[in-house]
mmCIF file of N, CA and C in Angstrom:
data_model
loop_
_atom_site.group_PDB
_atom_site.id
_atom_site.type_symbol
_atom_site.label_atom_id
_atom_site.label_comp_id
_atom_site.label_asym_id
_atom_site.label_seq_id
_atom_site.Cartn_x
_atom_site.Cartn_y
_atom_site.Cartn_z
ATOM 1 N N UNK A 1 51.773 51.847 6.951
ATOM 2 C CA UNK A 1 50.366 51.497 6.878
ATOM 3 C C UNK A 1 50.217 50.007 7.187
ATOM 4 N N UNK A 2 49.414 49.698 8.172
ATOM 5 C CA UNK A 2 49.172 48.302 8.515
ATOM 6 C C UNK A 2 47.817 47.881 7.957
ATOM 7 N N UNK A 3 47.800 46.682 7.499
ATOM 8 C CA UNK A 3 46.555 46.128 6.961
ATOM 9 C C UNK A 3 45.947 45.240 8.033
ATOM 10 N N UNK A 4 44.720 45.523 8.332
ATOM 11 C CA UNK A 4 44.011 44.738 9.335
ATOM 12 C C UNK A 4 43.240 43.614 8.636
ATOM 13 N N UNK A 5 43.561 42.409 9.010
ATOM 14 C CA UNK A 5 42.861 41.253 8.443
ATOM 15 C C UNK A 5 41.710 40.911 9.385
ATOM 16 N N UNK A 6 40.505 40.938 8.853
ATOM 17 C CA UNK A 6 39.368 40.631 9.729
ATOM 18 C C UNK A 6 39.437 39.194 10.230
ATOM 19 N N UNK A 7 39.088 39.041 11.493
ATOM 20 C CA UNK A 7 39.048 37.703 12.080
ATOM 21 C C UNK A 7 37.768 37.011 11.619
ATOM 22 N N UNK A 8 37.850 35.713 11.403
ATOM 23 C CA UNK A 8 36.632 34.998 10.996
ATOM 24 C C UNK A 8 35.606 35.025 12.119
ATOM 25 N N UNK A 9 34.362 35.133 11.731
ATOM 26 C CA UNK A 9 33.290 35.093 12.715
ATOM 27 C C UNK A 9 33.164 33.686 13.272
ATOM 28 N N UNK A 10 32.979 33.624 14.539
ATOM 29 C CA UNK A 10 32.754 32.320 15.167
ATOM 30 C C UNK A 10 31.284 32.249 15.553
ATOM 31 N N UNK A 11 30.662 31.252 15.054
ATOM 32 C CA UNK A 11 29.238 31.109 15.296
ATOM 33 C C UNK A 11 28.997 29.803 16.034
ATOM 34 N N UNK A 12 28.206 29.904 17.053
ATOM 35 C CA UNK A 12 27.825 28.701 17.794
ATOM 36 C C UNK A 12 26.335 28.497 17.558
ATOM 37 N N UNK A 13 26.009 27.450 16.862
ATOM 38 C CA UNK A 13 24.608 27.176 16.552
ATOM 39 C C UNK A 13 24.127 26.028 17.416
ATOM 40 N N UNK A 14 23.006 26.221 18.047
ATOM 41 C CA UNK A 14 22.445 25.189 18.909
ATOM 42 C C UNK A 14 21.169 24.635 18.284
ATOM 43 N N UNK A 15 21.215 23.361 17.940
ATOM 44 C CA UNK A 15 19.994 22.720 17.445
ATOM 45 C C UNK A 15 18.933 22.682 18.535
ATOM 46 N N UNK A 16 19.361 22.552 19.797
ATOM 47 C CA UNK A 16 18.406 22.493 20.907
ATOM 48 C C UNK A 16 17.632 23.807 21.018
ATOM 49 N N UNK A 17 18.333 24.937 20.924
ATOM 50 C CA UNK A 17 17.659 26.237 20.992
ATOM 51 C C UNK A 17 16.733 26.419 19.793
ATOM 52 N N UNK A 18 17.198 26.005 18.624
ATOM 53 C CA UNK A 18 16.373 26.074 17.419
ATOM 54 C C UNK A 18 15.110 25.225 17.597
ATOM 55 N N UNK A 19 15.284 24.032 18.156
ATOM 56 C CA UNK A 19 14.150 23.127 18.368
ATOM 57 C C UNK A 19 13.125 23.754 19.307
ATOM 58 N N UNK A 20 13.586 24.354 20.396
ATOM 59 C CA UNK A 20 12.671 25.008 21.344
ATOM 60 C C UNK A 20 11.880 26.117 20.652
ATOM 61 N N UNK A 21 12.571 26.937 19.865
ATOM 62 C CA UNK A 21 11.886 28.021 19.149
ATOM 63 C C UNK A 21 10.879 27.483 18.144
ATOM 64 N N UNK A 22 11.251 26.434 17.439
ATOM 65 C CA UNK A 22 10.357 25.858 16.440
ATOM 66 C C UNK A 22 9.107 25.265 17.088
ATOM 67 N N UNK A 23 9.290 24.508 18.153
ATOM 68 C CA UNK A 23 8.141 23.910 18.845
ATOM 69 C C UNK A 23 7.254 25.006 19.431
ATOM 70 N N UNK A 24 7.857 26.051 19.982
ATOM 71 C CA UNK A 24 7.077 27.188 20.491
ATOM 72 C C UNK A 24 6.255 27.813 19.360
ATOM 73 N N UNK A 25 6.869 27.992 18.194
ATOM 74 C CA UNK A 25 6.162 28.555 17.038
ATOM 75 C C UNK A 25 4.997 27.653 16.618
ATOM 76 N N UNK A 26 5.217 26.348 16.613
ATOM 77 C CA UNK A 26 4.135 25.425 16.249
ATOM 78 C C UNK A 26 2.984 25.528 17.243
ATOM 79 N N UNK A 27 3.316 25.559 18.553
ATOM 80 C CA UNK A 27 2.274 25.725 19.581
ATOM 81 C C UNK A 27 1.481 27.009 19.332
ATOM 82 N N UNK A 28 2.185 28.110 19.102
ATOM 83 C CA UNK A 28 1.509 29.396 18.916
ATOM 84 C C UNK A 28 0.738 29.453 17.597
ATOM 85 N N UNK A 29 1.024 28.534 16.685
ATOM 86 C CA UNK A 29 0.292 28.442 15.416
ATOM 87 C C UNK A 29 -0.821 27.404 15.483
ATOM 88 N N UNK A 30 -1.141 26.973 16.700
ATOM 89 C CA UNK A 30 -2.217 26.010 16.952
ATOM 90 C C UNK A 30 -1.980 24.646 16.329
ATOM 91 N N UNK A 31 -0.719 24.254 16.209
ATOM 92 C CA UNK A 31 -0.385 22.899 15.776
ATOM 93 C C UNK A 31 -0.306 22.040 17.029
ATOM 94 N N UNK A 32 -0.974 20.897 17.003
ATOM 95 C CA UNK A 32 -0.925 19.990 18.142
ATOM 96 C C UNK A 32 0.470 19.385 18.245
ATOM 97 N N UNK A 33 1.076 19.526 19.421
ATOM 98 C CA UNK A 33 2.413 18.995 19.659
ATOM 99 C C UNK A 33 2.360 18.138 20.918
ATOM 100 N N UNK A 34 2.721 16.874 20.761
ATOM 101 C CA UNK A 34 2.765 15.956 21.900
ATOM 102 C C UNK A 34 4.157 15.983 22.524
ATOM 103 N N UNK A 35 4.315 15.266 23.617
ATOM 104 C CA UNK A 35 5.627 15.145 24.261
ATOM 105 C C UNK A 35 6.625 14.593 23.250
ATOM 106 N N UNK A 36 7.867 15.025 23.374
ATOM 107 C CA UNK A 36 8.907 14.593 22.443
ATOM 108 C C UNK A 36 9.197 13.110 22.525
ATOM 109 N N UNK A 37 9.841 12.602 21.495
ATOM 110 C CA UNK A 37 10.205 11.186 21.455
ATOM 111 C C UNK A 37 11.319 10.897 22.455
ATOM 112 N N UNK A 38 11.252 9.734 23.057
ATOM 113 C CA UNK A 38 12.298 9.281 23.974
ATOM 114 C C UNK A 38 13.404 8.598 23.174
ATOM 115 N N UNK A 39 14.531 8.367 23.819
ATOM 116 C CA UNK A 39 15.634 7.674 23.141
ATOM 117 C C UNK A 39 15.208 6.282 22.685
ATOM 118 N N UNK A 40 14.399 5.599 23.499
ATOM 119 C CA UNK A 40 13.955 4.257 23.098
ATOM 120 C C UNK A 40 13.020 4.332 21.891
ATOM 121 N N UNK A 41 12.202 5.388 21.809
ATOM 122 C CA UNK A 41 11.336 5.550 20.637
ATOM 123 C C UNK A 41 12.163 5.861 19.387
ATOM 124 N N UNK A 42 13.187 6.711 19.538
ATOM 125 C CA UNK A 42 14.083 6.970 18.404
ATOM 126 C C UNK A 42 14.722 5.672 17.932
ATOM 127 N N UNK A 43 15.231 4.894 18.868
ATOM 128 C CA UNK A 43 15.900 3.633 18.518
ATOM 129 C C UNK A 43 14.956 2.690 17.796
ATOM 130 N N UNK A 44 13.716 2.594 18.287
ATOM 131 C CA UNK A 44 12.740 1.692 17.672
ATOM 132 C C UNK A 44 12.435 2.112 16.233
ATOM 133 N N UNK A 45 12.205 3.409 16.019
ATOM 134 C CA UNK A 45 11.897 3.896 14.668
ATOM 135 C C UNK A 45 13.094 3.700 13.749
ATOM 136 N N UNK A 46 14.272 4.081 14.225
ATOM 137 C CA UNK A 46 15.465 3.991 13.385
ATOM 138 C C UNK A 46 15.793 2.549 13.010
ATOM 139 N N UNK A 47 15.596 1.621 13.937
ATOM 140 C CA UNK A 47 15.879 0.220 13.599
ATOM 141 C C UNK A 47 14.786 -0.364 12.704
ATOM 142 N N UNK A 48 13.536 0.044 12.907
ATOM 143 C CA UNK A 48 12.438 -0.462 12.070
ATOM 144 C C UNK A 48 12.575 -0.033 10.618
ATOM 145 N N UNK A 49 13.049 1.197 10.408
ATOM 146 C CA UNK A 49 13.096 1.743 9.055
ATOM 147 C C UNK A 49 14.512 1.855 8.511
ATOM 148 N N UNK A 50 15.478 1.391 9.276
ATOM 149 C CA UNK A 50 16.876 1.338 8.841
ATOM 150 C C UNK A 50 17.402 2.703 8.375
ATOM 151 N N UNK A 51 17.183 3.719 9.198
ATOM 152 C CA UNK A 51 17.747 5.043 8.943
ATOM 153 C C UNK A 51 18.025 5.716 10.275
ATOM 154 N N UNK A 52 18.736 6.824 10.207
ATOM 155 C CA UNK A 52 19.038 7.620 11.387
ATOM 156 C C UNK A 52 18.459 9.010 11.176
ATOM 157 N N UNK A 53 17.748 9.513 12.176
ATOM 158 C CA UNK A 53 17.230 10.871 12.069
ATOM 159 C C UNK A 53 18.396 11.840 11.918
ATOM 160 N N UNK A 54 18.282 12.830 11.037
ATOM 161 C CA UNK A 54 19.374 13.791 10.863
ATOM 162 C C UNK A 54 19.557 14.640 12.125
ATOM 163 N N UNK A 55 20.767 15.178 12.314
ATOM 164 C CA UNK A 55 21.072 15.896 13.553
ATOM 165 C C UNK A 55 20.258 17.169 13.758
ATOM 166 N N UNK A 56 19.642 17.701 12.718
ATOM 167 C CA UNK A 56 18.800 18.878 12.911
ATOM 168 C C UNK A 56 17.360 18.504 13.262
ATOM 169 N N UNK A 57 16.907 17.318 12.873
ATOM 170 C CA UNK A 57 15.534 16.896 13.152
ATOM 171 C C UNK A 57 15.398 16.240 14.522
ATOM 172 N N UNK A 58 16.394 15.502 14.936
ATOM 173 C CA UNK A 58 16.333 14.780 16.209
ATOM 174 C C UNK A 58 15.997 15.707 17.391
ATOM 175 N N UNK A 59 16.686 16.845 17.574
ATOM 176 C CA UNK A 59 16.348 17.711 18.711
ATOM 177 C C UNK A 59 14.927 18.267 18.643
ATOM 178 N N UNK A 60 14.426 18.485 17.435
ATOM 179 C CA UNK A 60 13.054 18.974 17.297
ATOM 180 C C UNK A 60 12.090 17.918 17.810
ATOM 181 N N UNK A 61 12.285 16.674 17.373
ATOM 182 C CA UNK A 61 11.383 15.599 17.783
ATOM 183 C C UNK A 61 11.584 15.205 19.242
ATOM 184 N N UNK A 62 12.734 15.533 19.828
ATOM 185 C CA UNK A 62 12.938 15.334 21.265
ATOM 186 C C UNK A 62 12.190 16.399 22.058
ATOM 187 N N UNK A 63 12.155 17.596 21.519
ATOM 188 C CA UNK A 63 11.488 18.717 22.191
ATOM 189 C C UNK A 63 9.970 18.566 22.145
ATOM 190 N N UNK A 64 9.452 18.100 21.031
ATOM 191 C CA UNK A 64 8.019 17.926 20.874
ATOM 192 C C UNK A 64 7.730 17.194 19.573
ATOM 193 N N UNK A 65 6.641 16.449 19.560
ATOM 194 C CA UNK A 65 6.260 15.679 18.377
ATOM 195 C C UNK A 65 5.026 16.318 17.750
ATOM 196 N N UNK A 66 5.211 17.083 16.662
ATOM 197 C CA UNK A 66 4.046 17.657 15.988
ATOM 198 C C UNK A 66 3.193 16.531 15.401
ATOM 199 N N UNK A 67 1.901 16.624 15.604
ATOM 200 C CA UNK A 67 0.994 15.605 15.063
ATOM 201 C C UNK A 67 -0.137 16.305 14.320
ATOM 202 N N UNK A 68 -0.732 15.586 13.425
ATOM 203 C CA UNK A 68 -1.817 16.149 12.639
ATOM 204 C C UNK A 68 -1.433 16.183 11.173
ATOM 205 N N UNK A 69 -2.279 16.792 10.358
ATOM 206 C CA UNK A 69 -2.036 16.835 8.916
ATOM 207 C C UNK A 69 -0.665 17.432 8.590
ATOM 208 N N UNK A 70 0.062 16.737 7.725
ATOM 209 C CA UNK A 70 1.361 17.217 7.294
ATOM 210 C C UNK A 70 2.537 16.757 8.137
ATOM 211 N N UNK A 71 2.275 16.081 9.242
ATOM 212 C CA UNK A 71 3.349 15.618 10.118
ATOM 213 C C UNK A 71 3.258 14.111 10.312
ATOM 214 N N UNK A 72 4.343 13.388 10.086
ATOM 215 C CA UNK A 72 4.307 11.952 10.390
ATOM 216 C C UNK A 72 4.282 11.758 11.900
ATOM 217 N N UNK A 73 3.409 10.897 12.366
ATOM 218 C CA UNK A 73 3.370 10.612 13.799
ATOM 219 C C UNK A 73 4.249 9.400 14.056
ATOM 220 N N UNK A 74 5.494 9.676 14.422
ATOM 221 C CA UNK A 74 6.477 8.616 14.614
ATOM 222 C C UNK A 74 6.114 7.711 15.776
ATOM 223 N N UNK A 75 5.213 8.139 16.629
ATOM 224 C CA UNK A 75 4.856 7.355 17.801
ATOM 225 C C UNK A 75 3.678 6.419 17.539
ATOM 226 N N UNK A 76 2.657 6.878 16.834
ATOM 227 C CA UNK A 76 1.448 6.055 16.766
ATOM 228 C C UNK A 76 0.949 5.726 15.361
ATOM 229 N N UNK A 77 1.608 6.212 14.321
ATOM 230 C CA UNK A 77 1.198 5.801 12.974
ATOM 231 C C UNK A 77 1.597 4.346 12.753
ATOM 232 N N UNK A 78 0.875 3.681 11.871
ATOM 233 C CA UNK A 78 1.211 2.287 11.574
ATOM 234 C C UNK A 78 2.531 2.225 10.816
ATOM 235 N N UNK A 79 3.166 1.064 10.877
ATOM 236 C CA UNK A 79 4.421 0.877 10.151
ATOM 237 C C UNK A 79 4.195 1.107 8.658
ATOM 238 N N UNK A 80 3.066 0.656 8.146
ATOM 239 C CA UNK A 80 2.753 0.831 6.722
ATOM 240 C C UNK A 80 2.652 2.317 6.359
ATOM 241 N N UNK A 81 1.971 3.113 7.203
ATOM 242 C CA UNK A 81 1.859 4.550 6.934
ATOM 243 C C UNK A 81 3.233 5.216 6.921
ATOM 244 N N UNK A 82 4.070 4.865 7.893
ATOM 245 C CA UNK A 82 5.398 5.468 7.973
ATOM 246 C C UNK A 82 6.289 5.018 6.816
ATOM 247 N N UNK A 83 6.139 3.770 6.365
ATOM 248 C CA UNK A 83 6.902 3.307 5.198
ATOM 249 C C UNK A 83 6.531 4.115 3.961
ATOM 250 N N UNK A 84 5.248 4.381 3.796
ATOM 251 C CA UNK A 84 4.800 5.187 2.658
ATOM 252 C C UNK A 84 5.431 6.574 2.728
ATOM 253 N N UNK A 85 5.379 7.192 3.905
ATOM 254 C CA UNK A 85 5.928 8.540 4.060
ATOM 255 C C UNK A 85 7.438 8.581 3.857
ATOM 256 N N UNK A 86 8.153 7.577 4.372
ATOM 257 C CA UNK A 86 9.612 7.587 4.230
ATOM 258 C C UNK A 86 10.043 7.267 2.801
ATOM 259 N N UNK A 87 9.166 6.638 2.026
ATOM 260 C CA UNK A 87 9.499 6.331 0.630
ATOM 261 C C UNK A 87 9.122 7.445 -0.346
ATOM 262 N N UNK A 88 8.362 8.435 0.107
ATOM 263 C CA UNK A 88 7.919 9.504 -0.796
ATOM 264 C C UNK A 88 9.068 10.249 -1.478
ATOM 265 N N UNK A 89 10.144 10.622 -0.776
ATOM 266 C CA UNK A 89 11.233 11.316 -1.493
ATOM 267 C C UNK A 89 11.838 10.470 -2.612
ATOM 268 N N UNK A 90 12.023 9.184 -2.366
ATOM 269 C CA UNK A 90 12.586 8.295 -3.390
ATOM 270 C C UNK A 90 11.631 8.181 -4.569
ATOM 271 N N UNK A 91 10.353 8.029 -4.275
ATOM 272 C CA UNK A 91 9.362 7.929 -5.348
ATOM 273 C C UNK A 91 9.309 9.208 -6.172
ATOM 274 N N UNK A 92 9.435 10.357 -5.505
ATOM 275 C CA UNK A 92 9.437 11.635 -6.221
ATOM 276 C C UNK A 92 10.611 11.755 -7.174
ATOM 277 N N UNK A 93 11.784 11.327 -6.717
ATOM 278 C CA UNK A 93 12.971 11.370 -7.580
ATOM 279 C C UNK A 93 12.796 10.423 -8.761
ATOM 280 N N UNK A 94 12.310 9.207 -8.497
ATOM 281 C CA UNK A 94 12.097 8.232 -9.581
ATOM 282 C C UNK A 94 11.110 8.770 -10.612
ATOM 283 N N UNK A 95 10.072 9.456 -10.146
ATOM 284 C CA UNK A 95 9.092 10.039 -11.058
ATOM 285 C C UNK A 95 9.751 11.095 -11.943
ATOM 286 N N UNK A 96 10.567 11.959 -11.341
ATOM 287 C CA UNK A 96 11.246 12.999 -12.121
ATOM 288 C C UNK A 96 12.202 12.397 -13.143
ATOM 289 N N UNK A 97 12.896 11.332 -12.756
ATOM 290 C CA UNK A 97 13.833 10.679 -13.675
ATOM 291 C C UNK A 97 13.075 10.049 -14.834
ATOM 292 N N UNK A 98 11.998 9.305 -14.523
ATOM 293 C CA UNK A 98 11.295 8.569 -15.574
ATOM 294 C C UNK A 98 10.448 9.469 -16.471
ATOM 295 N N UNK A 99 9.794 10.459 -15.916
ATOM 296 C CA UNK A 99 8.893 11.290 -16.721
ATOM 297 C C UNK A 99 9.575 12.490 -17.362
ATOM 298 N N UNK A 100 10.521 13.061 -16.656
ATOM 299 C CA UNK A 100 11.098 14.322 -17.124
ATOM 300 C C UNK A 100 12.575 14.231 -17.477
ATOM 301 N N UNK A 101 13.134 13.039 -17.392
ATOM 302 C CA UNK A 101 14.539 12.877 -17.739
ATOM 303 C C UNK A 101 15.492 13.581 -16.790
ATOM 304 N N UNK A 102 15.028 13.889 -15.578
ATOM 305 C CA UNK A 102 15.880 14.572 -14.603
ATOM 306 C C UNK A 102 16.954 13.620 -14.109
ATOM 307 N N UNK A 103 18.202 14.032 -14.220
ATOM 308 C CA UNK A 103 19.311 13.187 -13.772
ATOM 309 C C UNK A 103 20.477 14.080 -13.377
ATOM 310 N N UNK A 104 21.140 13.723 -12.308
ATOM 311 C CA UNK A 104 22.318 14.453 -11.843
ATOM 312 C C UNK A 104 23.520 13.556 -12.074
ATOM 313 N N UNK A 105 24.541 14.077 -12.741
ATOM 314 C CA UNK A 105 25.705 13.262 -13.100
ATOM 315 C C UNK A 105 26.368 12.598 -11.895
ATOM 316 N N UNK A 106 26.363 13.253 -10.752
ATOM 317 C CA UNK A 106 27.015 12.656 -9.578
ATOM 318 C C UNK A 106 26.324 11.367 -9.140
ATOM 319 N N UNK A 107 25.069 11.177 -9.545
ATOM 320 C CA UNK A 107 24.379 9.937 -9.197
ATOM 321 C C UNK A 107 25.050 8.738 -9.854
ATOM 322 N N UNK A 108 25.625 8.936 -11.026
ATOM 323 C CA UNK A 108 26.291 7.834 -11.730
ATOM 324 C C UNK A 108 27.403 7.264 -10.860
ATOM 325 N N UNK A 109 28.175 8.132 -10.241
ATOM 326 C CA UNK A 109 29.260 7.685 -9.360
ATOM 327 C C UNK A 109 28.687 6.890 -8.198
ATOM 328 N N UNK A 110 27.621 7.405 -7.599
ATOM 329 C CA UNK A 110 26.981 6.697 -6.491
ATOM 330 C C UNK A 110 26.457 5.337 -6.903
ATOM 331 N N UNK A 111 25.851 5.262 -8.085
ATOM 332 C CA UNK A 111 25.343 3.981 -8.579
ATOM 333 C C UNK A 111 26.474 2.990 -8.805
ATOM 334 N N UNK A 112 27.571 3.466 -9.361
ATOM 335 C CA UNK A 112 28.717 2.580 -9.594
ATOM 336 C C UNK A 112 29.264 2.043 -8.279
ATOM 337 N N UNK A 113 29.315 2.889 -7.286
ATOM 338 C CA UNK A 113 29.800 2.446 -5.972
ATOM 339 C C UNK A 113 28.849 1.410 -5.388
ATOM 340 N N UNK A 114 27.533 1.666 -5.468
ATOM 341 C CA UNK A 114 26.557 0.722 -4.914
ATOM 342 C C UNK A 114 26.607 -0.611 -5.646
ATOM 343 N N UNK A 115 26.749 -0.584 -6.962
ATOM 344 C CA UNK A 115 26.814 -1.820 -7.746
ATOM 345 C C UNK A 115 28.072 -2.601 -7.397
ATOM 346 N N UNK A 116 29.176 -1.884 -7.178
ATOM 347 C CA UNK A 116 30.447 -2.540 -6.840
ATOM 348 C C UNK A 116 30.388 -3.225 -5.480
ATOM 349 N N UNK A 117 29.551 -2.709 -4.590
ATOM 350 C CA UNK A 117 29.445 -3.317 -3.261
ATOM 351 C C UNK A 117 28.657 -4.588 -3.365
#
């Protein structure tokens, strides 16, 4: 009797294909989508706000830039508006920590590393 060991599935995921499908869905849902951001626009935003777009978001914003309620307009919003939007996740965490005592133990390690630097 031979035992057959299943081979691991190999999956090839394309962020570009995902981005095309997502932008198509937004168009069909009547969301206004402008031309995608150029490399120079990505560079300008990333240097202005000292962050890098994550690898799953970058292809979406290259494919098309959703604009309107609920979407940050990386191309034409003021720096102040974008600073407010980029700080919202941090403010939300701080609110949970201060009001509800929410804390994750792994943060202690991160804080110690940051303080040591």
